[in-house]
Coordinates of C-alpha atoms in Angstrom, one line a residue:
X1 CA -21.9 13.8 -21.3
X2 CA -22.6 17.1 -23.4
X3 CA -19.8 19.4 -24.5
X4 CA -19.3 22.3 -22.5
X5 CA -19.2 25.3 -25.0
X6 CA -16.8 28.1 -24.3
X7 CA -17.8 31.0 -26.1
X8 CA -15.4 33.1 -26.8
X9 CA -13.8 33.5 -30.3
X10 CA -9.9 34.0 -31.9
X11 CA -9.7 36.9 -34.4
X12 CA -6.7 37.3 -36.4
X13 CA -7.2 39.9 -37.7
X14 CA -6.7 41.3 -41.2
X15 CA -2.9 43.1 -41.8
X16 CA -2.6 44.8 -44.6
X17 CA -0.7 43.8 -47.5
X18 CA 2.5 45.5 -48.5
X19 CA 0.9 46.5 -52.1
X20 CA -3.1 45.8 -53.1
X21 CA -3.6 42.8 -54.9
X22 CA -5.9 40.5 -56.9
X23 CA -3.7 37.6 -56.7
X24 CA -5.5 34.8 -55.4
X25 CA -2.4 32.4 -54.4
X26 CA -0.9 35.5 -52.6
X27 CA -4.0 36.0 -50.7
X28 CA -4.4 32.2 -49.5
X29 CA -0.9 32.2 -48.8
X30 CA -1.7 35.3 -46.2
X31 CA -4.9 33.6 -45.0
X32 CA -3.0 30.5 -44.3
X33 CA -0.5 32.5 -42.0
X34 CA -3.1 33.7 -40.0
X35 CA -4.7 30.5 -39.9
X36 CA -1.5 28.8 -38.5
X37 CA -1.3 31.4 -35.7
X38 CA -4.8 31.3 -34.6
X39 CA -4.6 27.1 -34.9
X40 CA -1.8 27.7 -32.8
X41 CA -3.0 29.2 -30.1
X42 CA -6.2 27.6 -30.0
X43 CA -4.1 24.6 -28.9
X44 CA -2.5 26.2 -26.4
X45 CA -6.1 26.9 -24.7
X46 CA -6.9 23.2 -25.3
X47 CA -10.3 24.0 -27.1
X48 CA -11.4 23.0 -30.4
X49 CA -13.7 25.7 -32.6
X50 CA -17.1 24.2 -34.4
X51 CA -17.2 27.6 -36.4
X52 CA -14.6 29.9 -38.6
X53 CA -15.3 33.2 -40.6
X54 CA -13.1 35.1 -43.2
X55 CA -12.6 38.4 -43.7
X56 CA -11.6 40.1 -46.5
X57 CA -11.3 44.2 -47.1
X58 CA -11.0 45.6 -50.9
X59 CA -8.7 48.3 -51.6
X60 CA -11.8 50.6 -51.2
X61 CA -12.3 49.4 -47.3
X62 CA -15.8 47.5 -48.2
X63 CA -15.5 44.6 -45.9
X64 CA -16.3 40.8 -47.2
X65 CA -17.5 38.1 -44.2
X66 CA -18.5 34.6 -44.5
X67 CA -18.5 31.9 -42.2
X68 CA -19.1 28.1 -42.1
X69 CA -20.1 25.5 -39.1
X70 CA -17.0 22.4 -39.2
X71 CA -19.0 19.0 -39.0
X72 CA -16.7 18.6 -35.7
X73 CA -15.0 20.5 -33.8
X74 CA -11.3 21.2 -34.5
X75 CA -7.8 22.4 -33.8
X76 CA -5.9 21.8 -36.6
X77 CA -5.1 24.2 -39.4
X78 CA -5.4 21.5 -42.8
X79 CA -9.3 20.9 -41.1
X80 CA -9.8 24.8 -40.9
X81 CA -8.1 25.3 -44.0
X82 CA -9.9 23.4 -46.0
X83 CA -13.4 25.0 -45.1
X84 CA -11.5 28.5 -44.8
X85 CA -10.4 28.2 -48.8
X86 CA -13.8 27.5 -50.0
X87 CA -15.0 30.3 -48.6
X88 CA -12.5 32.4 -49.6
X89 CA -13.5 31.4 -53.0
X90 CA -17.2 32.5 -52.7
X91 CA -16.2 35.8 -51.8
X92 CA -12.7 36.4 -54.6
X93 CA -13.3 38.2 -57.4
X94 CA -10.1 38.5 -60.1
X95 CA -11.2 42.2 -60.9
X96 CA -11.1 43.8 -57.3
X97 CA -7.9 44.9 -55.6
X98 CA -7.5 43.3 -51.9
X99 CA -6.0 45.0 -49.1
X100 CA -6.3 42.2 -46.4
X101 CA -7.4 39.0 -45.4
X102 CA -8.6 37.3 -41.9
X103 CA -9.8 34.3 -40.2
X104 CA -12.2 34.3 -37.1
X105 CA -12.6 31.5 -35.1
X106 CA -15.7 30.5 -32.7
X107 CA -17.9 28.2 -31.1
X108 CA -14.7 27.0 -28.9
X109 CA -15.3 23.6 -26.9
X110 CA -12.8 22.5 -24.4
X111 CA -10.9 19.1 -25.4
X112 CA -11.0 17.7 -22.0
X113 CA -14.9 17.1 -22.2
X114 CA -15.0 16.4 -25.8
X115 CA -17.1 13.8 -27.0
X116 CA -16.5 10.8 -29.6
X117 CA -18.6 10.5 -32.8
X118 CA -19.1 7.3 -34.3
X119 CA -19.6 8.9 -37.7
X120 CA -16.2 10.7 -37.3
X121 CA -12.9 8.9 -38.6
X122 CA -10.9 8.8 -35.2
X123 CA -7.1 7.1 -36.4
X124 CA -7.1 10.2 -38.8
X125 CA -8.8 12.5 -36.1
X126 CA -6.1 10.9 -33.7
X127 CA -3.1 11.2 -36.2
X128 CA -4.1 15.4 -36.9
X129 CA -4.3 15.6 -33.1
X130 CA -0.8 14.3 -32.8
X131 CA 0.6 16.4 -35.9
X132 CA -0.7 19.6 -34.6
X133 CA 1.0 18.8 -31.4
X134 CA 4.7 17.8 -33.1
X135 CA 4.2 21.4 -35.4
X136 CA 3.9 22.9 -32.0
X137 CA 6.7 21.6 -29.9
X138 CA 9.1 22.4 -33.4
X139 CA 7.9 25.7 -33.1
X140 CA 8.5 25.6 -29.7
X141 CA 11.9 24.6 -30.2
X142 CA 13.4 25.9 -33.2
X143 CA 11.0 28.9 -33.5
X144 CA 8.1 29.8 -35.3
X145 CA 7.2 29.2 -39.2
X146 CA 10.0 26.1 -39.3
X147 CA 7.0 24.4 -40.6
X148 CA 5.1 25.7 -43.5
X149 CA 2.0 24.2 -45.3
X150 CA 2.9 24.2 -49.1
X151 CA -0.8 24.1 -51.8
X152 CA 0.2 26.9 -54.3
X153 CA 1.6 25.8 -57.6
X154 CA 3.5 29.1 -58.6
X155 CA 5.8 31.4 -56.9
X156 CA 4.9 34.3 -54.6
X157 CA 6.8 37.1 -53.8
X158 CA 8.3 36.9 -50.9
X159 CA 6.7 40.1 -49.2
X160 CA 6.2 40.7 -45.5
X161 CA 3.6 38.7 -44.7
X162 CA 4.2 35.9 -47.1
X163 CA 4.5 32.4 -45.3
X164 CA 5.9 34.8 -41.8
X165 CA 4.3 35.1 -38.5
X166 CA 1.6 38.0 -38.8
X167 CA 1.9 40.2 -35.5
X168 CA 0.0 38.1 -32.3
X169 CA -2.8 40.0 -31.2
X170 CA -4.4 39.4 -28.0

């Protein structure tokens, strides 16, 4: 049986930052938030997405896009993450001053008709499935950003934005 594709997409769209920056671990940091909310509620419509985009915007409003297809489709954030970083790394330069970052996600297929790969690991497809979940129902219960995804090796300010919720738009 095919997948059924959905399309409709999740934008989280770019907030600014409190002061224009060129840091790169302070920019992942931000992209990571919005990756988290947008993983989030991607799970909550029980669909996977087969392709993300990121978004930056310099201090001068010039807009940065690129955007990647997954090899299969996915929910959870360290998947999206991974792809969303490299990307993010084609597009960073040290000398320009950033004024936000955002993720876009598309190409949404519903979990309920999803079909298996052979060529796809399924314990550690099965084992995300079920992390995603537990981050979920801790968030659920003890309220959002309990759990944060750590991969910076220096300090960040903490400034709004920084490893908090970024403002759910729907």
């Amino acid at each position: 049986m095919e997948n059924t594709a959905v399309f409709l997409s999740i934008v989280q769209l770019p907030q600014s930052f409190p002061e224009f920056t060129s840091d790169f671990d302070y920019i992942k940091n931000e992209l990571q938030v919005h990756i988290h909310s947008a993983c989030r509620r991607l799970r909550q419509a029980k669909c996977k997405c087969n392709t993300i985009g990121v978004i930056v915007k310099t201090k001068d409003f010039k807009c940065g896009f690129l955007e990647a297809k997954l090899e299969n489709p996915t929910d959870f954030e360290l998947n999206i993450s991974k792809t969303a970083f490299e990307l993010l790394e084609m597009m960073y330069s040290p000398n320009i001053l950033y004024r936000s970052v955002g993720i876009l996600l598309e190409e949404f297929k519903t979990c309920s008709n999803e079909q298996l790969n052979m060529f796809e690991d399924q314990v550690k497809k099965e084992k995300s499935e079920r992390l995603g979940k537990a981050i979920d129902r801790i968030e659920e219960r003890f309220g959002r950003n309990k759990i944060k995804v750590g991969f910076t090796n220096k300090d960040v300010p903490n400034k709004q934005g920084f490893m908090t919720s970024p403002t759910m738009i729907y």
